[in-house]
JSON list of C-alpha atoms in Angstrom, two decimals:
[
{"chain": "A", "resi": 1, "resn": "MET", "atom": "CA", "xyz": [-19.51, -32.72, 6.07]},
{"chain": "A", "resi": 2, "resn": "GLY", "atom": "CA", "xyz": [-16.82, -30.10, 6.56]},
{"chain": "A", "resi": 3, "resn": "SER", "atom": "CA", "xyz": [-17.45, -26.47, 5.96]},
{"chain": "A", "resi": 4, "resn": "ALA", "atom": "CA", "xyz": [-16.27, -24.75, 2.81]},
{"chain": "A", "resi": 5, "resn": "PRO", "atom": "CA", "xyz": [-12.83, -23.13, 3.03]},
{"chain": "A", "resi": 6, "resn": "ARG", "atom": "CA", "xyz": [-12.85, -19.54, 4.14]},
{"chain": "A", "resi": 7, "resn": "ALA", "atom": "CA", "xyz": [-12.21, -16.95, 1.44]},
{"chain": "A", "resi": 8, "resn": "PRO", "atom": "CA", "xyz": [-8.91, -15.09, 1.93]},
{"chain": "A", "resi": 9, "resn": "HIS", "atom": "CA", "xyz": [-9.22, -11.86, 3.90]},
{"chain": "A", "resi": 10, "resn": "HIS", "atom": "CA", "xyz": [-7.55, -8.90, 2.18]},
{"chain": "A", "resi": 11, "resn": "VAL", "atom": "CA", "xyz": [-6.65, -5.81, 4.19]},
{"chain": "A", "resi": 12, "resn": "GLY", "atom": "CA", "xyz": [-5.61, -2.62, 2.47]},
{"chain": "A", "resi": 13, "resn": "VAL", "atom": "CA", "xyz": [-2.84, -0.69, 4.22]},
{"chain": "A", "resi": 14, "resn": "LEU", "atom": "CA", "xyz": [-2.61, 2.91, 3.09]},
{"chain": "A", "resi": 15, "resn": "LEU", "atom": "CA", "xyz": [0.76, 4.41, 3.97]},
{"chain": "A", "resi": 16, "resn": "ALA", "atom": "CA", "xyz": [0.00, 8.08, 4.66]},
{"chain": "A", "resi": 17, "resn": "ALA", "atom": "CA", "xyz": [2.10, 9.02, 7.70]},
{"chain": "A", "resi": 18, "resn": "GLY", "atom": "CA", "xyz": [4.85, 11.12, 6.12]},
{"chain": "A", "resi": 19, "resn": "ALA", "atom": "CA", "xyz": [5.42, 14.85, 6.46]},
{"chain": "A", "resi": 20, "resn": "GLY", "atom": "CA", "xyz": [5.65, 15.44, 2.69]},
{"chain": "A", "resi": 21, "resn": "ARG", "atom": "CA", "xyz": [8.63, 17.79, 3.06]},
{"chain": "A", "resi": 22, "resn": "ARG", "atom": "CA", "xyz": [9.21, 18.18, -0.69]},
{"chain": "A", "resi": 23, "resn": "TYR", "atom": "CA", "xyz": [5.48, 18.65, -1.22]},
{"chain": "A", "resi": 24, "resn": "GLY", "atom": "CA", "xyz": [5.28, 21.30, 1.49]},
{"chain": "A", "resi": 25, "resn": "LYS", "atom": "CA", "xyz": [2.72, 19.50, 3.67]},
{"chain": "A", "resi": 26, "resn": "PRO", "atom": "CA", "xyz": [1.67, 15.96, 4.58]},
{"chain": "A", "resi": 27, "resn": "LYS", "atom": "CA", "xyz": [0.27, 14.42, 1.42]},
{"chain": "A", "resi": 28, "resn": "VAL", "atom": "CA", "xyz": [-2.67, 12.94, 3.32]},
{"chain": "A", "resi": 29, "resn": "LEU", "atom": "CA", "xyz": [-3.94, 16.55, 3.47]},
{"chain": "A", "resi": 30, "resn": "VAL", "atom": "CA", "xyz": [-4.01, 17.01, -0.33]},
{"chain": "A", "resi": 31, "resn": "LYS", "atom": "CA", "xyz": [-7.63, 17.40, -1.37]},
{"chain": "A", "resi": 32, "resn": "GLY", "atom": "CA", "xyz": [-9.07, 14.19, -2.78]},
{"chain": "A", "resi": 33, "resn": "TRP", "atom": "CA", "xyz": [-6.04, 11.94, -2.38]},
{"chain": "A", "resi": 34, "resn": "LEU", "atom": "CA", "xyz": [-7.12, 10.14, 0.80]},
{"chain": "A", "resi": 35, "resn": "ASP", "atom": "CA", "xyz": [-10.61, 9.39, -0.54]},
{"chain": "A", "resi": 36, "resn": "THR", "atom": "CA", "xyz": [-9.18, 8.24, -3.87]},
{"chain": "A", "resi": 37, "resn": "ALA", "atom": "CA", "xyz": [-6.63, 5.87, -2.30]},
{"chain": "A", "resi": 38, "resn": "VAL", "atom": "CA", "xyz": [-9.08, 4.41, 0.22]},
{"chain": "A", "resi": 39, "resn": "GLY", "atom": "CA", "xyz": [-11.62, 3.90, -2.58]},
{"chain": "A", "resi": 40, "resn": "ALA", "atom": "CA", "xyz": [-9.03, 2.15, -4.74]},
{"chain": "A", "resi": 41, "resn": "LEU", "atom": "CA", "xyz": [-8.26, -0.33, -1.96]},
{"chain": "A", "resi": 42, "resn": "ARG", "atom": "CA", "xyz": [-11.87, -0.88, -0.87]},
{"chain": "A", "resi": 43, "resn": "ASP", "atom": "CA", "xyz": [-13.29, -1.18, -4.40]},
{"chain": "A", "resi": 44, "resn": "GLY", "atom": "CA", "xyz": [-10.26, -3.20, -5.55]},
{"chain": "A", "resi": 45, "resn": "GLY", "atom": "CA", "xyz": [-11.04, -6.09, -3.21]},
{"chain": "A", "resi": 46, "resn": "CYS", "atom": "CA", "xyz": [-9.96, -5.18, 0.32]},
{"chain": "A", "resi": 47, "resn": "ALA", "atom": "CA", "xyz": [-12.52, -6.09, 2.97]},
{"chain": "A", "resi": 48, "resn": "ASP", "atom": "CA", "xyz": [-10.83, -3.75, 5.47]},
{"chain": "A", "resi": 49, "resn": "VAL", "atom": "CA", "xyz": [-8.78, -0.62, 4.89]},
{"chain": "A", "resi": 50, "resn": "VAL", "atom": "CA", "xyz": [-6.43, 0.89, 7.46]},
{"chain": "A", "resi": 51, "resn": "VAL", "atom": "CA", "xyz": [-4.84, 4.29, 7.00]},
{"chain": "A", "resi": 52, "resn": "VAL", "atom": "CA", "xyz": [-1.47, 4.71, 8.68]},
{"chain": "A", "resi": 53, "resn": "LEU", "atom": "CA", "xyz": [-1.15, 8.28, 9.96]},
{"chain": "A", "resi": 54, "resn": "GLY", "atom": "CA", "xyz": [1.66, 10.18, 11.64]},
{"chain": "A", "resi": 55, "resn": "ALA", "atom": "CA", "xyz": [2.63, 13.73, 10.66]},
{"chain": "A", "resi": 56, "resn": "ALA", "atom": "CA", "xyz": [-1.02, 14.71, 10.31]},
{"chain": "A", "resi": 57, "resn": "GLU", "atom": "CA", "xyz": [-4.10, 13.19, 11.84]},
{"chain": "A", "resi": 58, "resn": "VAL", "atom": "CA", "xyz": [-7.25, 13.33, 9.75]},
{"chain": "A", "resi": 59, "resn": "ALA", "atom": "CA", "xyz": [-10.69, 11.79, 9.75]},
{"chain": "A", "resi": 60, "resn": "THR", "atom": "CA", "xyz": [-10.73, 8.70, 7.58]},
{"chain": "A", "resi": 61, "resn": "PRO", "atom": "CA", "xyz": [-13.37, 8.12, 4.91]},
{"chain": "A", "resi": 62, "resn": "PRO", "atom": "CA", "xyz": [-16.25, 5.77, 5.68]},
{"chain": "A", "resi": 63, "resn": "GLY", "atom": "CA", "xyz": [-15.13, 2.17, 5.64]},
{"chain": "A", "resi": 64, "resn": "ALA", "atom": "CA", "xyz": [-11.55, 2.93, 6.70]},
{"chain": "A", "resi": 65, "resn": "ALA", "atom": "CA", "xyz": [-9.91, 2.95, 10.12]},
{"chain": "A", "resi": 66, "resn": "ALA", "atom": "CA", "xyz": [-6.93, 5.01, 11.24]},
{"chain": "A", "resi": 67, "resn": "VAL", "atom": "CA", "xyz": [-3.84, 3.62, 12.95]},
{"chain": "A", "resi": 68, "resn": "LEU", "atom": "CA", "xyz": [-1.09, 5.87, 14.26]},
{"chain": "A", "resi": 69, "resn": "ALA", "atom": "CA", "xyz": [2.58, 5.16, 13.60]},
{"chain": "A", "resi": 70, "resn": "PRO", "atom": "CA", "xyz": [4.03, 6.94, 16.65]},
{"chain": "A", "resi": 71, "resn": "ASP", "atom": "CA", "xyz": [7.55, 6.68, 15.22]},
{"chain": "A", "resi": 72, "resn": "TRP", "atom": "CA", "xyz": [6.48, 7.87, 11.74]},
{"chain": "A", "resi": 73, "resn": "ALA", "atom": "CA", "xyz": [9.43, 10.30, 11.55]},
{"chain": "A", "resi": 74, "resn": "ASP", "atom": "CA", "xyz": [11.78, 7.29, 11.42]},
{"chain": "A", "resi": 75, "resn": "GLY", "atom": "CA", "xyz": [10.62, 6.74, 7.83]},
{"chain": "A", "resi": 76, "resn": "LEU", "atom": "CA", "xyz": [8.52, 4.42, 5.70]},
{"chain": "A", "resi": 77, "resn": "SER", "atom": "CA", "xyz": [9.52, 1.35, 7.69]},
{"chain": "A", "resi": 78, "resn": "ALA", "atom": "CA", "xyz": [7.62, 2.66, 10.75]},
{"chain": "A", "resi": 79, "resn": "SER", "atom": "CA", "xyz": [4.46, 2.99, 8.66]},
{"chain": "A", "resi": 80, "resn": "VAL", "atom": "CA", "xyz": [4.82, -0.50, 7.19]},
{"chain": "A", "resi": 81, "resn": "ARG", "atom": "CA", "xyz": [5.33, -1.97, 10.68]},
{"chain": "A", "resi": 82, "resn": "ALA", "atom": "CA", "xyz": [2.24, -0.19, 12.06]},
{"chain": "A", "resi": 83, "resn": "GLY", "atom": "CA", "xyz": [0.15, -1.15, 9.04]},
{"chain": "A", "resi": 84, "resn": "LEU", "atom": "CA", "xyz": [1.11, -4.83, 9.06]},
{"chain": "A", "resi": 85, "resn": "ALA", "atom": "CA", "xyz": [0.53, -5.02, 12.82]},
{"chain": "A", "resi": 86, "resn": "GLU", "atom": "CA", "xyz": [-3.01, -3.68, 12.33]},
{"chain": "A", "resi": 87, "resn": "ALA", "atom": "CA", "xyz": [-3.60, -5.98, 9.35]},
{"chain": "A", "resi": 88, "resn": "GLY", "atom": "CA", "xyz": [-2.57, -8.88, 11.60]},
{"chain": "A", "resi": 89, "resn": "ARG", "atom": "CA", "xyz": [-5.06, -7.80, 14.26]},
{"chain": "A", "resi": 90, "resn": "ARG", "atom": "CA", "xyz": [-7.69, -7.86, 11.51]},
{"chain": "A", "resi": 91, "resn": "HIS", "atom": "CA", "xyz": [-6.74, -11.45, 10.60]},
{"chain": "A", "resi": 92, "resn": "ALA", "atom": "CA", "xyz": [-5.55, -10.58, 7.11]},
{"chain": "A", "resi": 93, "resn": "ASP", "atom": "CA", "xyz": [-4.35, -13.31, 4.80]},
{"chain": "A", "resi": 94, "resn": "PHE", "atom": "CA", "xyz": [-2.97, -10.66, 2.43]},
{"chain": "A", "resi": 95, "resn": "ALA", "atom": "CA", "xyz": [-1.91, -7.07, 3.06]},
{"chain": "A", "resi": 96, "resn": "VAL", "atom": "CA", "xyz": [-2.22, -4.67, 0.13]},
{"chain": "A", "resi": 97, "resn": "LEU", "atom": "CA", "xyz": [0.31, -1.87, 0.68]},
{"chain": "A", "resi": 98, "resn": "HIS", "atom": "CA", "xyz": [-0.56, 1.33, -1.11]},
{"chain": "A", "resi": 99, "resn": "VAL", "atom": "CA", "xyz": [0.58, 4.96, -0.89]},
{"chain": "A", "resi": 100, "resn": "VAL", "atom": "CA", "xyz": [-1.50, 8.12, -0.72]},
{"chain": "A", "resi": 101, "resn": "ASP", "atom": "CA", "xyz": [0.50, 10.04, -3.36]},
{"chain": "A", "resi": 102, "resn": "THR", "atom": "CA", "xyz": [-0.39, 8.03, -6.48]},
{"chain": "A", "resi": 103, "resn": "PRO", "atom": "CA", "xyz": [-3.84, 9.50, -7.18]},
{"chain": "A", "resi": 104, "resn": "ASP", "atom": "CA", "xyz": [-4.28, 7.92, -10.61]},
{"chain": "A", "resi": 105, "resn": "VAL", "atom": "CA", "xyz": [-4.08, 4.36, -9.23]},
{"chain": "A", "resi": 106, "resn": "GLY", "atom": "CA", "xyz": [-7.64, 3.08, -9.05]},
{"chain": "A", "resi": 107, "resn": "PRO", "atom": "CA", "xyz": [-9.46, -0.07, -7.99]},
{"chain": "A", "resi": 108, "resn": "ASP", "atom": "CA", "xyz": [-8.74, -1.83, -11.28]},
{"chain": "A", "resi": 109, "resn": "VAL", "atom": "CA", "xyz": [-5.00, -1.72, -10.52]},
{"chain": "A", "resi": 110, "resn": "VAL", "atom": "CA", "xyz": [-5.53, -3.00, -6.98]},
{"chain": "A", "resi": 111, "resn": "ALA", "atom": "CA", "xyz": [-7.78, -5.82, -8.17]},
{"chain": "A", "resi": 112, "resn": "ARG", "atom": "CA", "xyz": [-5.29, -6.92, -10.85]},
{"chain": "A", "resi": 113, "resn": "VAL", "atom": "CA", "xyz": [-2.31, -7.03, -8.47]},
{"chain": "A", "resi": 114, "resn": "LEU", "atom": "CA", "xyz": [-4.32, -8.70, -5.71]},
{"chain": "A", "resi": 115, "resn": "ALA", "atom": "CA", "xyz": [-5.57, -11.41, -8.08]},
{"chain": "A", "resi": 116, "resn": "ARG", "atom": "CA", "xyz": [-2.03, -12.19, -9.23]},
{"chain": "A", "resi": 117, "resn": "ALA", "atom": "CA", "xyz": [-0.74, -12.41, -5.65]},
{"chain": "A", "resi": 118, "resn": "ALA", "atom": "CA", "xyz": [-3.60, -14.68, -4.62]},
{"chain": "A", "resi": 119, "resn": "ALA", "atom": "CA", "xyz": [-2.87, -17.03, -7.54]},
{"chain": "A", "resi": 120, "resn": "SER", "atom": "CA", "xyz": [0.90, -17.02, -7.01]},
{"chain": "A", "resi": 121, "resn": "PRO", "atom": "CA", "xyz": [2.67, -19.72, -4.95]},
{"chain": "A", "resi": 122, "resn": "SER", "atom": "CA", "xyz": [4.69, -16.97, -3.22]},
{"chain": "A", "resi": 123, "resn": "GLY", "atom": "CA", "xyz": [1.70, -14.74, -2.45]},
{"chain": "A", "resi": 124, "resn": "LEU", "atom": "CA", "xyz": [3.77, -11.75, -3.58]},
{"chain": "A", "resi": 125, "resn": "ALA", "atom": "CA", "xyz": [2.90, -9.27, -6.32]},
{"chain": "A", "resi": 126, "resn": "ARG", "atom": "CA", "xyz": [3.84, -5.73, -7.21]},
{"chain": "A", "resi": 127, "resn": "ALA", "atom": "CA", "xyz": [2.37, -3.27, -9.68]},
{"chain": "A", "resi": 128, "resn": "TYR", "atom": "CA", "xyz": [4.65, -2.14, -12.49]},
{"chain": "A", "resi": 129, "resn": "PHE", "atom": "CA", "xyz": [4.07, 0.83, -14.74]},
{"chain": "A", "resi": 130, "resn": "GLY", "atom": "CA", "xyz": [6.18, 0.10, -17.79]},
{"chain": "A", "resi": 131, "resn": "ASP", "atom": "CA", "xyz": [9.53, -0.98, -16.35]},
{"chain": "A", "resi": 132, "resn": "ARG", "atom": "CA", "xyz": [9.07, 1.00, -13.11]},
{"chain": "A", "resi": 133, "resn": "PRO", "atom": "CA", "xyz": [7.94, -0.76, -9.91]},
{"chain": "A", "resi": 134, "resn": "GLY", "atom": "CA", "xyz": [5.22, 0.96, -7.95]},
{"chain": "A", "resi": 135, "resn": "HIS", "atom": "CA", "xyz": [2.20, 0.44, -5.71]},
{"chain": "A", "resi": 136, "resn": "PRO", "atom": "CA", "xyz": [0.20, -1.43, -4.71]},
{"chain": "A", "resi": 137, "resn": "VAL", "atom": "CA", "xyz": [2.34, -4.23, -3.34]},
{"chain": "A", "resi": 138, "resn": "VAL", "atom": "CA", "xyz": [0.58, -7.36, -2.10]},
{"chain": "A", "resi": 139, "resn": "LEU", "atom": "CA", "xyz": [2.12, -9.53, 0.61]},
{"chain": "A", "resi": 140, "resn": "ALA", "atom": "CA", "xyz": [0.77, -12.86, 1.81]},
{"chain": "A", "resi": 141, "resn": "ARG", "atom": "CA", "xyz": [0.84, -13.06, 5.60]},
{"chain": "A", "resi": 142, "resn": "ARG", "atom": "CA", "xyz": [3.51, -15.77, 5.56]},
{"chain": "A", "resi": 143, "resn": "GLN", "atom": "CA", "xyz": [5.87, -13.23, 3.95]},
{"chain": "A", "resi": 144, "resn": "TRP", "atom": "CA", "xyz": [5.44, -10.55, 6.62]},
{"chain": "A", "resi": 145, "resn": "PRO", "atom": "CA", "xyz": [8.20, -11.78, 8.99]},
{"chain": "A", "resi": 146, "resn": "GLY", "atom": "CA", "xyz": [10.74, -11.60, 6.16]},
{"chain": "A", "resi": 147, "resn": "VAL", "atom": "CA", "xyz": [9.56, -8.13, 5.16]},
{"chain": "A", "resi": 148, "resn": "LEU", "atom": "CA", "xyz": [9.66, -6.88, 8.76]},
{"chain": "A", "resi": 149, "resn": "ALA", "atom": "CA", "xyz": [13.19, -8.24, 9.22]},
{"chain": "A", "resi": 150, "resn": "ARG", "atom": "CA", "xyz": [14.45, -6.29, 6.18]},
{"chain": "A", "resi": 151, "resn": "ILE", "atom": "CA", "xyz": [12.83, -2.86, 6.56]},
{"chain": "A", "resi": 152, "resn": "SER", "atom": "CA", "xyz": [14.50, 0.07, 8.28]},
{"chain": "A", "resi": 153, "resn": "GLY", "atom": "CA", "xyz": [14.50, 3.84, 8.08]},
{"chain": "A", "resi": 154, "resn": "ASP", "atom": "CA", "xyz": [12.90, 5.04, 4.88]},
{"chain": "A", "resi": 155, "resn": "GLN", "atom": "CA", "xyz": [13.12, 1.60, 3.23]},
{"chain": "A", "resi": 156, "resn": "GLY", "atom": "CA", "xyz": [9.88, -0.33, 2.90]},
{"chain": "A", "resi": 157, "resn": "ALA", "atom": "CA", "xyz": [9.25, -3.76, 1.42]},
{"chain": "A", "resi": 158, "resn": "GLY", "atom": "CA", "xyz": [11.24, -3.01, -1.76]},
{"chain": "A", "resi": 159, "resn": "ALA", "atom": "CA", "xyz": [14.53, -4.57, -0.61]},
{"chain": "A", "resi": 160, "resn": "TYR", "atom": "CA", "xyz": [12.78, -7.79, 0.39]},
{"chain": "A", "resi": 161, "resn": "LEU", "atom": "CA", "xyz": [10.96, -7.96, -2.92]},
{"chain": "A", "resi": 162, "resn": "ARG", "atom": "CA", "xyz": [14.10, -7.23, -5.00]},
{"chain": "A", "resi": 163, "resn": "ASP", "atom": "CA", "xyz": [15.97, -10.13, -3.40]},
{"chain": "A", "resi": 164, "resn": "ARG", "atom": "CA", "xyz": [13.32, -12.68, -4.30]},
{"chain": "A", "resi": 165, "resn": "GLY", "atom": "CA", "xyz": [12.81, -14.30, -7.65]},
{"chain": "A", "resi": 166, "resn": "ASP", "atom": "CA", "xyz": [9.19, -15.20, -7.06]},
{"chain": "A", "resi": 167, "resn": "VAL", "atom": "CA", "xyz": [7.45, -11.82, -6.98]},
{"chain": "A", "resi": 168, "resn": "GLU", "atom": "CA", "xyz": [4.75, -11.43, -9.60]},
{"chain": "A", "resi": 169, "resn": "ALA", "atom": "CA", "xyz": [5.50, -8.26, -11.62]},
{"chain": "A", "resi": 170, "resn": "VAL", "atom": "CA", "xyz": [2.05, -7.09, -12.68]},
{"chain": "A", "resi": 171, "resn": "ASP", "atom": "CA", "xyz": [2.01, -4.67, -15.60]},
{"chain": "A", "resi": 172, "resn": "CYS", "atom": "CA", "xyz": [-0.58, -1.99, -14.90]},
{"chain": "A", "resi": 173, "resn": "GLY", "atom": "CA", "xyz": [0.65, 0.65, -17.33]},
{"chain": "A", "resi": 174, "resn": "ASP", "atom": "CA", "xyz": [-2.53, 0.30, -19.35]},
{"chain": "A", "resi": 175, "resn": "LEU", "atom": "CA", "xyz": [-4.56, 1.31, -16.29]},
{"chain": "A", "resi": 176, "resn": "ALA", "atom": "CA", "xyz": [-2.54, 4.12, -14.67]},
{"chain": "A", "resi": 177, "resn": "GLY", "atom": "CA", "xyz": [0.73, 6.01, -14.68]},
{"chain": "A", "resi": 178, "resn": "GLY", "atom": "CA", "xyz": [1.47, 5.11, -11.06]},
{"chain": "A", "resi": 179, "resn": "GLN", "atom": "CA", "xyz": [3.79, 8.07, -10.58]},
{"chain": "A", "resi": 180, "resn": "ASP", "atom": "CA", "xyz": [4.42, 9.25, -7.01]},
{"chain": "A", "resi": 181, "resn": "ILE", "atom": "CA", "xyz": [3.63, 12.95, -6.74]},
{"chain": "A", "resi": 182, "resn": "ASP", "atom": "CA", "xyz": [6.39, 14.55, -4.67]},
{"chain": "A", "resi": 183, "resn": "GLU", "atom": "CA", "xyz": [6.00, 18.23, -5.55]},
{"chain": "A", "resi": 184, "resn": "PRO", "atom": "CA", "xyz": [2.86, 20.37, -5.95]},
{"chain": "A", "resi": 185, "resn": "GLU", "atom": "CA", "xyz": [3.72, 21.40, -9.54]},
{"chain": "A", "resi": 186, "resn": "THR", "atom": "CA", "xyz": [3.51, 17.79, -10.67]},
{"chain": "A", "resi": 187, "resn": "ASN", "atom": "CA", "xyz": [0.09, 17.18, -9.13]},
{"chain": "A", "resi": 188, "resn": "PRO", "atom": "CA", "xyz": [-2.43, 16.48, -11.88]},
{"chain": "A", "resi": 189, "resn": "GLY", "atom": "CA", "xyz": [-5.22, 16.25, -9.28]},
{"chain": "A", "resi": 190, "resn": "PRO", "atom": "CA", "xyz": [-7.56, 13.34, -8.76]},
{"chain": "A", "resi": 191, "resn": "ARG", "atom": "CA", "xyz": [-9.07, 11.72, -11.82]}
]
């Protein structure tokens, strides 16, 4: 008898390498945000969590590993490349891309988007908050080459996703606001 099929391996990739110029400091340094984002990925279904660092290096919470994007100043694309490379080393079937500056996004959002990606023929899903796309974004491993071919500078996976008609748009507005916090005045703090 053959063995049962292996369950898909989900790796959370937390993009936290930026300098946070508008915020006034790297957002990975904002109290509570790193723990909140790592917890959302871990408790939302990711067996491994990697935190992509650059402008600031910090200790990662238990259960997460750090990876450095040496070219982080080139923009978001450098972080996505570093994160997907590490997810590949960890034998991920799906990468769950998330950002550190959406502190109200919790594990329920991650779990919902991940479930939709896993059930989709394309293996692609993105959280939406009302009509606004946000994070997390889930990418099946077979989609990574296409994503990597399209990213550059401060452009992440968004261009690749916009050009496809098979991305699951997962409404998560009932669970979170999903708003990126770019300036300290707009920071509601962790929930």
